[in-house]
Coordinates of C-alpha atoms and ligand atoms in Angstrom, one line a residue:
Chain A
M7 CA 15.9 -20.4 14.6
N8 CA 14.2 -17.2 14.7
K9 CA 10.5 -17.6 14.9
Y10 CA 7.8 -15.3 13.4
I11 CA 4.2 -15.0 12.7
Y12 CA 3.4 -14.2 9.0
Y13 CA 1.2 -12.3 6.9
P14 CA 1.6 -12.7 3.6
G15 CA -0.9 -10.2 1.8
C16 CA -3.4 -10.6 -0.7
S17 CA -0.1 -9.8 -3.4
M18 CA 2.0 -12.4 -2.2
E19 CA -0.4 -14.8 -3.8
G20 CA -0.8 -13.2 -6.6
S21 CA 1.2 -10.4 -8.8
A22 CA 4.5 -10.7 -6.3
R23 CA 4.4 -14.7 -6.5
A24 CA 8.3 -13.9 -7.3
Y25 CA 8.4 -12.8 -4.0
A26 CA 6.6 -15.2 -1.7
E27 CA 8.9 -18.3 -4.0
S28 CA 12.3 -16.0 -2.8
L29 CA 11.6 -15.1 0.6
S30 CA 10.7 -19.0 1.6
Q31 CA 14.2 -20.2 0.2
V32 CA 16.1 -17.0 2.2
A33 CA 13.9 -18.5 5.4
K34 CA 14.7 -21.4 4.7
I35 CA 18.7 -20.9 4.5
L36 CA 18.9 -18.6 7.3
D37 CA 16.8 -20.5 9.5
M38 CA 14.0 -18.5 10.2
E39 CA 10.5 -20.3 10.8
L40 CA 7.3 -18.4 9.8
A41 CA 4.0 -19.4 10.8
T42 CA 1.2 -18.1 8.3
V43 CA -1.8 -16.1 9.4
R44 CA -4.7 -18.6 10.3
D45 CA -6.9 -17.5 7.8
W46 CA -5.8 -13.9 7.5
N47 CA -7.4 -11.8 5.4
C48 CA -6.9 -8.8 3.9
C49 CA -5.8 -5.3 5.1
G50 CA -7.7 -3.0 3.2
A51 CA -5.0 -1.7 1.4
T52 CA -5.4 2.0 1.2
E53 CA -8.7 1.4 -0.1
Y54 CA -11.3 0.6 3.2
L55 CA -9.8 3.2 4.9
S56 CA -11.4 6.4 2.6
I57 CA -14.7 4.7 3.3
N58 CA -15.4 3.9 6.5
L59 CA -12.9 3.5 9.5
I60 CA -14.2 1.5 11.9
P61 CA -14.9 -1.3 9.5
A62 CA -11.6 -1.2 8.4
Y63 CA -9.5 -1.3 11.4
S64 CA -11.8 -4.2 12.1
L65 CA -11.1 -5.7 8.9
I66 CA -6.7 -4.9 10.1
A67 CA -7.8 -6.2 14.1
R68 CA -9.1 -9.2 12.6
N69 CA -5.9 -10.2 11.6
L70 CA -3.8 -9.4 14.6
A71 CA -6.5 -10.9 17.1
I72 CA -6.3 -14.6 15.5
A73 CA -2.1 -13.4 15.2
A74 CA -1.8 -13.0 18.6
G75 CA -3.6 -15.8 19.7
Q76 CA -1.6 -18.7 17.8
V77 CA 1.1 -19.8 19.5
N78 CA 4.7 -19.9 18.2
G79 CA 6.6 -18.7 20.4
T80 CA 6.6 -15.4 19.7
N81 CA 5.1 -12.2 19.4
E82 CA 6.7 -11.2 16.3
L83 CA 4.5 -10.7 13.2
M84 CA 5.4 -9.8 10.7
A85 CA 4.8 -8.4 7.1
P86 CA 6.9 -8.5 3.6
C87 CA 4.3 -6.0 2.1
S88 CA 5.1 -2.7 3.2
A89 CA 0.9 -1.8 2.8
C90 CA 0.1 -4.6 5.1
Y91 CA 2.9 -3.6 7.3
L92 CA 1.9 0.0 8.2
N93 CA -1.8 -1.3 8.2
L94 CA -1.3 -4.0 10.5
E95 CA 1.6 -1.4 12.5
K96 CA -0.8 1.3 12.3
A97 CA -4.4 -0.2 14.3
D98 CA -2.0 -1.7 17.0
Y99 CA -0.2 1.9 17.8
Y100 CA -3.8 4.1 16.8
M101 CA -5.8 1.0 18.9
A102 CA -3.9 2.2 22.0
E103 CA -3.2 6.0 21.8
R104 CA -6.9 6.3 21.2
P105 CA -8.7 3.8 23.7
A106 CA -11.8 4.7 22.2
L107 CA -11.1 3.6 18.6
G108 CA -9.4 0.3 20.5
E109 CA -12.8 0.3 22.2
K110 CA -15.3 0.5 18.8
V111 CA -12.5 -2.2 17.1
N112 CA -13.3 -4.4 19.5
E113 CA -16.7 -4.5 19.8
A114 CA -17.2 -5.1 15.9
L115 CA -14.5 -7.9 16.6
A116 CA -16.8 -9.2 19.3
A117 CA -19.5 -10.2 16.9
G118 CA -16.9 -12.3 15.5
G119 CA -15.8 -14.0 18.8
L120 CA -12.4 -12.6 18.5
H121 CA -10.8 -9.5 21.3
Y122 CA -7.3 -8.1 20.3
K123 CA -5.4 -6.1 23.2
P124 CA -3.1 -3.3 21.5
G125 CA 0.5 -4.2 21.8
S126 CA 0.0 -7.5 22.5
L127 CA 2.2 -7.8 19.1
Q128 CA 5.1 -6.0 17.8
I129 CA 4.9 -5.6 14.2
R130 CA 7.9 -5.7 11.6
H131 CA 8.8 -5.5 8.2
L132 CA 10.6 -8.5 6.2
V133 CA 13.6 -5.9 5.7
D134 CA 13.8 -4.4 9.7
V135 CA 13.6 -8.6 10.8
L136 CA 16.5 -9.4 8.0
V137 CA 18.7 -6.4 9.0
N138 CA 18.1 -6.5 13.0
D139 CA 17.1 -9.4 13.3
I140 CA 19.1 -12.0 11.6
G141 CA 21.7 -9.6 11.2
L142 CA 24.0 -8.7 8.1
D143 CA 27.1 -10.7 9.3
V144 CA 24.6 -14.1 8.9
I145 CA 23.7 -13.1 6.1
K146 CA 27.5 -12.3 4.9
S147 CA 28.3 -15.7 6.0
K148 CA 25.5 -17.7 3.5
V149 CA 26.6 -15.9 0.4
V150 CA 28.2 -18.3 -2.1
R151 CA 28.0 -16.5 -5.1
P152 CA 28.3 -12.8 -4.6
L153 CA 26.4 -9.9 -7.2
T154 CA 30.3 -8.9 -7.7
G155 CA 29.9 -6.3 -10.5
L156 CA 25.6 -6.0 -10.5
R157 CA 25.0 -2.5 -9.8
I158 CA 21.7 -1.9 -7.7
A159 CA 19.4 0.8 -6.9
P160 CA 17.9 -0.1 -3.4
Y161 CA 14.3 1.5 -3.2
L162 CA 12.8 1.1 0.0
G163 CA 9.3 3.1 -0.8
C164 CA 7.6 5.4 1.7
M165 CA 5.4 3.1 4.0
V166 CA 8.0 1.0 6.1
P167 CA 10.2 3.9 7.3
R168 CA 6.9 6.0 7.7
P169 CA 5.9 7.2 9.5
D170 CA 7.8 4.5 11.9
Y171 CA 5.9 4.7 14.6
Q172 CA 8.1 2.4 17.0
H173 CA 11.4 3.9 15.3
R174 CA 12.8 1.6 14.2
W175 CA 14.8 2.8 11.3
S176 CA 17.7 4.5 11.0
D177 CA 16.1 7.8 9.1
H178 CA 12.7 8.1 7.9
E179 CA 13.9 9.7 4.2
Y180 CA 17.3 8.3 3.8
P181 CA 17.7 5.5 5.8
L182 CA 20.7 3.2 4.6
E183 CA 19.5 -0.8 6.1
L184 CA 18.8 -1.8 2.9
D185 CA 21.8 -0.5 0.6
D186 CA 23.4 -2.2 3.5
L187 CA 21.9 -5.5 3.3
M188 CA 22.5 -5.2 -0.8
H189 CA 25.8 -4.4 -0.1
V190 CA 26.5 -7.3 1.8
L191 CA 25.5 -9.6 -0.7
G192 CA 28.4 -8.4 -2.9
A193 CA 26.5 -6.4 -5.2
E194 CA 28.1 -2.0 -6.1
V195 CA 25.4 0.0 -4.6
I196 CA 24.5 3.2 -6.0
D197 CA 23.2 6.2 -3.1
F198 CA 20.4 6.2 -5.3
P199 CA 18.8 9.9 -4.0
L200 CA 15.1 8.3 -4.3
K201 CA 15.2 5.3 -2.2
T202 CA 12.2 6.6 -0.1
D203 CA 10.0 8.3 -3.0
C204 CA 6.7 7.2 -3.6
C205 CA 5.9 4.7 -6.5
G206 CA 2.6 6.1 -7.0
G207 CA 0.6 3.6 -5.1
H208 CA -2.8 3.2 -6.2
M209 CA -2.9 6.3 -9.0
S210 CA -1.8 3.9 -11.2
Q211 CA -5.7 2.5 -11.6
I212 CA -7.3 5.7 -10.7
A213 CA -4.9 9.0 -11.9
P214 CA -2.8 7.0 -14.4
E215 CA -1.0 10.2 -15.4
T216 CA -0.3 10.9 -11.7
A217 CA 1.3 7.8 -11.3
Y218 CA 3.5 7.9 -14.8
E219 CA 5.5 10.7 -13.1
L220 CA 6.2 9.3 -10.2
I221 CA 7.4 6.1 -12.2
R222 CA 9.2 8.1 -14.6
R223 CA 11.2 9.6 -12.0
L224 CA 12.5 6.6 -10.1
V225 CA 13.5 4.9 -13.3
S226 CA 14.9 7.6 -14.9
E227 CA 16.9 8.2 -11.9
A228 CA 18.0 4.8 -11.8
D229 CA 18.7 4.4 -15.0
E230 CA 21.0 7.9 -15.0
Y231 CA 22.4 6.1 -12.1
Q232 CA 23.5 2.9 -14.5
A233 CA 21.8 0.5 -12.4
D234 CA 21.3 -2.9 -13.8
L235 CA 18.3 -3.2 -12.2
M236 CA 16.4 -1.6 -8.8
V237 CA 14.9 -3.6 -6.3
T238 CA 12.1 -2.5 -4.2
V239 CA 10.8 -4.4 -0.5
C240 CA 7.4 -3.9 -1.5
P241 CA 4.6 -5.9 -4.0
M242 CA 2.8 -2.0 -4.4
C243 CA 5.9 -0.4 -5.9
Q244 CA 7.2 -3.7 -7.7
M245 CA 3.6 -3.8 -9.8
N246 CA 4.2 0.1 -10.4
L247 CA 7.6 0.2 -11.2
D248 CA 7.4 -3.2 -13.2
A249 CA 3.8 -3.5 -14.8
Y250 CA 3.1 0.0 -15.9
Q251 CA 6.7 1.3 -17.2
G252 CA 6.1 0.4 -20.3
E253 CA 2.7 2.5 -20.3
A254 CA 4.6 5.3 -18.6
N255 CA 7.2 4.7 -21.4
R256 CA 4.9 4.6 -24.0
F257 CA 3.6 8.1 -22.0
F258 CA 6.2 10.6 -22.0
G259 CA 8.1 8.9 -25.6
T260 CA 10.7 7.2 -23.4
K261 CA 12.5 3.8 -23.9
Y262 CA 13.0 2.7 -20.4
Q263 CA 14.0 -1.3 -19.8
M264 CA 14.3 -1.0 -15.8
P265 CA 14.2 -4.4 -14.3
I266 CA 12.6 -3.8 -10.9
V267 CA 12.5 -7.2 -8.3
F268 CA 12.1 -8.0 -5.5
F269 CA 15.0 -8.0 -2.8
T270 CA 15.0 -11.1 -1.4
Q271 CA 15.2 -12.6 -5.3
L272 CA 18.9 -11.2 -5.3
M273 CA 19.0 -12.5 -1.5
A274 CA 18.2 -16.2 -2.7
L275 CA 20.5 -15.9 -6.4
A276 CA 23.4 -15.0 -3.7
F277 CA 22.6 -17.5 -1.3
G278 CA 23.4 -19.9 -4.6
I279 CA 19.3 -20.6 -5.8
D280 CA 18.8 -21.0 -9.4
A281 CA 17.5 -18.0 -10.8
K282 CA 14.2 -19.8 -11.5
S283 CA 13.3 -21.0 -7.8
A284 CA 14.5 -17.1 -6.7
G285 CA 11.3 -16.3 -8.8
F286 CA 13.1 -14.3 -11.5
G287 CA 11.3 -14.4 -15.3
L288 CA 7.9 -13.8 -14.0
E289 CA 9.2 -10.0 -14.4
L290 CA 7.3 -8.2 -16.9
V291 CA 10.6 -6.0 -17.4
S292 CA 13.2 -9.2 -18.2
A293 CA 16.1 -9.1 -15.7
K294 CA 17.9 -11.2 -18.4
K295 CA 20.7 -8.9 -19.3
A296 CA 21.6 -7.8 -15.7
L297 CA 21.4 -11.3 -14.1
A298 CA 24.1 -11.9 -17.3
R299 CA 26.5 -9.0 -16.0
I300 CA 26.5 -12.1 -12.8
G301 CA 27.0 -15.2 -15.1
V302 CA 23.1 -16.3 -14.0
E303 CA 21.1 -17.8 -17.0
A304 CA 17.5 -16.2 -16.5
P305 CA 15.5 -18.9 -16.7
A306 CA 13.2 -19.5 -20.3
P307 CA 9.9 -17.4 -20.0
E308 CA 6.2 -20.0 -18.3
P309 CA 3.7 -21.0 -21.1
A310 CA 1.2 -19.1 -21.1
S311 CA -1.9 -20.9 -20.6
P312 CA -4.0 -19.1 -19.0
R313 CA -7.7 -20.8 -18.2
R314 CA -10.5 -18.9 -17.6
K315 CA -14.4 -20.0 -16.4
P316 CA -16.8 -19.8 -19.9
D317 CA -18.7 -18.5 -17.3
G318 CA -16.6 -15.3 -16.9
L319 CA -15.0 -14.2 -13.9
P320 CA -16.3 -14.5 -11.2
M321 CA -17.0 -11.0 -8.9
P322 CA -18.1 -10.1 -5.4
P323 CA -22.1 -11.0 -5.8
H324 CA -23.6 -7.2 -5.8
R325 CA -23.6 -5.1 -7.9
R326 CA -23.0 -8.1 -10.7
K327 CA -24.8 -6.9 -12.8
K328 CA -24.0 -3.4 -13.7
Y329 CA -20.7 -4.9 -14.7
A330 CA -21.5 -7.8 -16.0
S331 CA -21.3 -6.9 -20.1
G332 CA -18.2 -4.9 -19.0
R333 CA -16.6 -8.3 -17.7
E334 CA -17.3 -10.1 -21.4
A335 CA -15.4 -7.2 -22.7
S336 CA -12.9 -7.1 -20.8
D337 CA -12.2 -10.9 -21.6
E338 CA -12.3 -10.4 -24.8
K339 CA -9.7 -7.4 -24.8
I340 CA -7.3 -10.1 -23.5
A341 CA -8.3 -12.5 -25.7
V342 CA -6.9 -10.2 -28.5
A343 CA -3.8 -9.4 -27.0
E344 CA -2.9 -12.6 -27.5
Chain B
M21 CA -21.6 30.7 0.6
A22 CA -17.9 30.3 2.1
Q23 CA -18.7 32.9 4.8
T24 CA -21.1 31.2 6.1
K25 CA -19.5 30.1 9.5
T26 CA -16.8 32.8 10.9
A27 CA -16.1 33.7 14.5
S28 CA -19.1 34.6 17.1
L29 CA -18.3 37.2 19.8
T30 CA -18.4 35.2 23.0
K31 CA -20.9 36.1 25.6
G32 CA -19.6 38.7 27.4
A33 CA -16.5 39.3 26.2
G34 CA -15.9 42.6 24.3
F35 CA -13.1 42.1 22.0
K36 CA -11.9 38.2 22.4
K37 CA -13.4 36.3 19.2
Q38 CA -14.0 32.6 20.0
E39 CA -13.9 31.0 16.9
D40 CA -16.7 28.4 15.6
L41 CA -14.4 25.2 15.4
T42 CA -17.0 22.1 14.7
L43 CA -15.9 21.0 11.4
L44 CA -12.2 21.4 12.9
N45 CA -13.2 18.9 15.8
E46 CA -15.5 16.4 14.0
V47 CA -12.4 16.3 11.8
S48 CA -10.2 15.8 14.2
S49 CA -12.7 13.2 16.2
A50 CA -13.3 11.1 13.5
T51 CA -9.5 10.5 12.8
A52 CA -7.7 7.6 14.6
G53 CA -5.4 8.3 17.2
V54 CA -4.9 11.4 18.1
S55 CA -4.8 13.8 15.4
H56 CA -3.3 17.0 16.8
L57 CA -5.1 18.7 14.1
E58 CA -5.7 21.5 16.1
M59 CA -2.1 21.9 17.2
C60 CA -1.0 22.9 13.3
I61 CA 0.6 26.3 13.3
Q62 CA 0.1 26.5 8.9
C63 CA 4.1 26.7 8.9
G64 CA 3.8 25.2 5.0
T65 CA 6.3 22.5 5.4
C66 CA 3.5 19.8 4.4
G67 CA 1.9 21.2 1.3
G68 CA 6.0 21.9 0.5
S69 CA 7.3 18.5 1.1
C70 CA 4.0 16.5 -1.5
P71 CA 5.0 14.5 -3.9
S72 CA 1.3 15.6 -4.9
A73 CA 0.7 19.2 -4.5
A74 CA 1.1 20.1 -8.0
D75 CA -2.4 18.6 -8.4
M76 CA -3.9 19.6 -5.6
D77 CA -6.8 22.2 -5.4
H78 CA -4.8 23.4 -1.5
T79 CA -2.2 22.4 -0.3
P80 CA -2.4 20.2 3.3
R81 CA -1.5 23.4 5.0
A82 CA -4.6 25.5 3.3
L83 CA -7.3 22.6 3.5
F84 CA -6.2 22.6 7.3
A85 CA -6.7 26.4 7.3
M86 CA -10.2 26.3 5.4
L87 CA -11.5 23.4 7.9
R88 CA -10.5 25.6 11.2
A89 CA -12.4 28.5 9.2
G90 CA -15.3 25.8 8.7
M91 CA -16.1 25.6 5.2
R92 CA -17.3 22.6 5.3
D93 CA -18.2 22.3 0.9
E94 CA -15.2 24.0 0.2
V95 CA -13.3 21.5 2.0
L96 CA -15.2 18.5 0.8
H97 CA -15.1 19.2 -2.5
S98 CA -11.8 19.7 -2.8
N99 CA -9.0 17.3 -4.7
T100 CA -6.6 17.5 -2.1
P101 CA -7.4 14.0 -0.3
W102 CA -7.9 12.3 -3.4
M103 CA -4.1 13.7 -4.6
C104 CA -2.4 12.2 -1.2
V105 CA -0.9 9.0 -2.2
S106 CA 0.0 8.1 1.6
C107 CA 3.4 9.0 1.5
Y108 CA 3.8 10.3 4.9
H109 CA 6.9 12.9 3.6
C110 CA 4.7 15.6 5.5
V111 CA 3.7 14.0 8.3
V112 CA 7.4 12.9 9.9
R113 CA 8.3 16.5 9.2
C114 CA 5.4 18.3 10.3
P115 CA 6.8 19.8 13.7
Q116 CA 2.8 19.6 14.9
E117 CA 2.9 15.9 14.7
V118 CA -0.5 16.4 13.0
H119 CA -1.5 12.7 11.3
I120 CA -1.8 14.9 8.0
A121 CA -2.5 11.4 5.7
D122 CA -5.1 10.2 8.3
V123 CA -7.2 13.3 8.5
M124 CA -7.3 12.7 4.7
Y125 CA -8.5 9.4 5.2
T126 CA -11.1 10.9 7.0
L127 CA -11.8 13.6 4.7
K128 CA -12.3 11.1 2.0
S129 CA -14.6 8.9 4.3
M130 CA -16.8 12.3 4.8
A131 CA -16.8 13.2 1.2
I132 CA -18.5 10.0 0.8
K133 CA -20.6 10.3 3.3
A134 CA -22.0 13.4 1.9
H135 CA -21.3 12.6 -1.6
Q136 CA -20.0 15.8 -1.9
Y137 CA -16.6 15.1 -5.0
K138 CA -16.2 16.0 -7.9
D139 CA -14.5 13.2 -9.7
N140 CA -16.0 9.7 -9.1
T141 CA -12.7 7.7 -10.6
A142 CA -11.3 7.4 -7.1
P143 CA -14.1 6.5 -4.5
D144 CA -15.5 4.2 -7.2
F145 CA -12.0 2.7 -7.1
S146 CA -11.5 2.1 -3.2
Q147 CA -15.8 1.0 -2.9
T148 CA -14.9 -1.3 -5.9
F149 CA -11.6 -2.7 -3.8
V150 CA -13.5 -2.7 -0.5
D151 CA -16.8 -4.6 -2.3
N152 CA -14.5 -7.4 -3.5
I153 CA -12.7 -8.1 0.3
E154 CA -16.0 -8.1 1.9
A155 CA -17.3 -10.5 -0.6
F156 CA -14.3 -13.1 -0.6
G157 CA -12.2 -11.7 2.7
R158 CA -9.1 -11.1 0.3
S159 CA -8.5 -8.6 -2.7
Y160 CA -9.2 -9.9 -6.4
E161 CA -6.5 -8.1 -9.0
L162 CA -7.8 -9.1 -12.0
G163 CA -11.3 -8.7 -11.0
L164 CA -10.0 -5.3 -9.5
A165 CA -8.7 -4.0 -12.8
G166 CA -11.4 -5.6 -15.0
R167 CA -14.0 -4.0 -13.7
F168 CA -12.4 -0.2 -12.9
Y169 CA -11.3 -0.3 -16.0
L170 CA -14.1 -0.9 -18.2
Q171 CA -16.0 1.9 -15.8
H172 CA -13.9 4.2 -16.3
Q173 CA -11.3 4.4 -18.3
P174 CA -12.0 2.1 -21.6
L175 CA -10.1 3.5 -23.3
R176 CA -7.0 2.4 -22.1
L177 CA -8.2 -0.4 -22.2
P178 CA -6.4 -2.3 -25.4
G179 CA -2.9 -1.1 -23.8
M180 CA -3.8 -2.5 -20.6
A181 CA -4.5 -5.7 -22.0
G182 CA -0.9 -6.5 -23.1
M183 CA -0.2 -5.4 -19.3
G184 CA -2.9 -7.5 -18.3
W185 CA -1.9 -10.1 -20.5
G186 CA 1.7 -10.0 -19.3
M187 CA 0.4 -10.3 -15.7
L188 CA -1.9 -13.8 -16.5
S189 CA 0.7 -15.3 -18.7
S190 CA 3.7 -14.9 -15.9
R191 CA 1.0 -15.9 -13.9
R192 CA 0.8 -12.9 -11.9
M193 CA -2.8 -12.9 -11.8
N194 CA -5.1 -14.8 -10.1
I195 CA -7.6 -16.3 -12.4
L196 CA -9.8 -17.3 -9.8
P197 CA -9.8 -15.0 -6.3
S198 CA -9.5 -16.9 -2.8
R199 CA -12.1 -17.2 -0.5
I200 CA -11.0 -17.0 3.3
E201 CA -12.5 -19.8 5.2
Q202 CA -14.3 -18.1 7.7
I203 CA -15.9 -15.2 5.5
D204 CA -19.3 -14.8 7.6
Q205 CA -17.0 -14.2 10.7
L206 CA -15.3 -11.6 8.6
K207 CA -19.1 -10.6 7.8
A208 CA -20.6 -10.8 11.1
I209 CA -17.4 -7.9 12.1
L210 CA -18.1 -5.3 9.4
T211 CA -22.1 -5.9 9.4
K212 CA -20.9 -4.8 13.4
A213 CA -18.3 -2.2 12.6
K214 CA -20.4 -0.2 10.3
T215 CA -23.2 0.4 13.1
L216 CA -20.1 2.4 14.9
E217 CA -18.3 5.6 14.4
L218 CA -15.7 7.3 16.3
T219 CA -16.7 10.5 17.5
S220 CA -14.8 11.2 20.7
Ligands
SF4_18 S1 3.3 20.7 8.3 FE1 2.5 20.1 10.2 S2 2.0 22.4 11.5 FE2 2.9 22.9 9.4 S3 1.0 23.4 7.9 FE3 1.1 21.4 7.8 S4 -0.3 20.7 9.3 FE4 0.4 22.9 9.4
SF4_19 S1 0.6 11.7 2.6 FE1 -0.3 12.8 1.2 S2 -0.2 15.4 1.9 FE2 1.7 14.4 2.7 S3 3.3 14.8 1.4 FE3 2.7 13.2 1.0 S4 0.9 12.9 -0.8 FE4 1.4 15.1 0.5

């Protein structure tokens, strides 16, 4: 059994539920034990680092300190989200490279009764763990439904192969690990030239037009290669390419319909798991047509029944007033779309 | 204005000029890890590798030259750090191993502290995100989108509502934020952290 301490990250409980569900299926079949970091907190994504350095690193390091103190017979900390992975890795690496940072962060952690000695953990991304620990042979041996005939664009994005402080990847800009993994599932893997290009990151929130262009580039390239779908390894990439594909289409007057799914969803399918348990049906650009190519029926969409608290959405306590009216308007608009 | 801090003569050394590296050193020491900023050889590989270069006021290379020249106001007003998408293309290609993306983070936080940015969209987004984390210990996707769009891009809402609805109906956005158990511990850590700075 391969044991890992597991840092899920916020998206796994929300927008990336398909990733979480398919991962738990895949982990079971591959005999991986994942012990979640107790009471883990958000890693700060790419936002806290822009605000204030020591709090940003202390936020990340709280997770490292808890994980390192958690006995699971391993010091390997695995994250499925690229941004979480990089933040955890960055904190561990820089606290060692710059002892002054390590000292300051530990001074802050001490206020919560914690301490982290850099280097205590090995920080790993899920793809790295699957390819390098579990191994392609073992993965291949579990395939009962080869994805024969499915054309896949493997998309890794930025933050997993770069900056790669521990030199774990075959290449920083053109690594083939994800290609190989999809290949052993029996899929037809296209040699996707933009495999480590940027999905736009938080630009979809703050400078949408910049993000649309980056999204367009990726989606149109996959389309040109006649991919049936694109696989991602990161909740932020999946969100940008899936949820904002429609907006990008409207912006450019294009009509792309490229399904964007997590690589673990295809692993689960190949391992014989049904489409619903593999998290299909949650994507906004439907993967139905792609699944039909391998004779898999897509699950019916879930009935929509969002329940709202009558007094509106809870917000962080400060600034509540300033945003109060906006909050109601937000509810209203979403309700109109019903 | 731009020429306030230029080279000054060293004592006694007639021809030798010594640059005023105060700003460069300040940025370098406020950056996590060892920034290698002073090692930049102005080769331009970073700008040539950058997917956002076209939207930037200055390429990373130009910005680092401005840091060396002590052009504080111009650097802090530049949109360059805000257009950086942290793709790390430049970082793996830089021959001098300058931690370029981390320097961008440092410049953003310096601009926020000095209230020197042209457009408050990005700083507000980051602050909103951080507010959520400080209150709950987790980020809150729907609250984030709702608050943010309303303040800055109200006209995008009708289009966005479709997306929001899709996310809600496929239960991909949480209605309620989850709060970590030890939120008090996290708050104590962050409160202490805010009193600390990386200077040396
Ligand atoms: S690539 Fe590195 S050395 Fe070259 S200009 Fe950019 S920061 Fe300087
Ligand atoms: S990390 Fe930032 S500056 Fe460097 S190439 Fe990417 S977007 Fe450009």
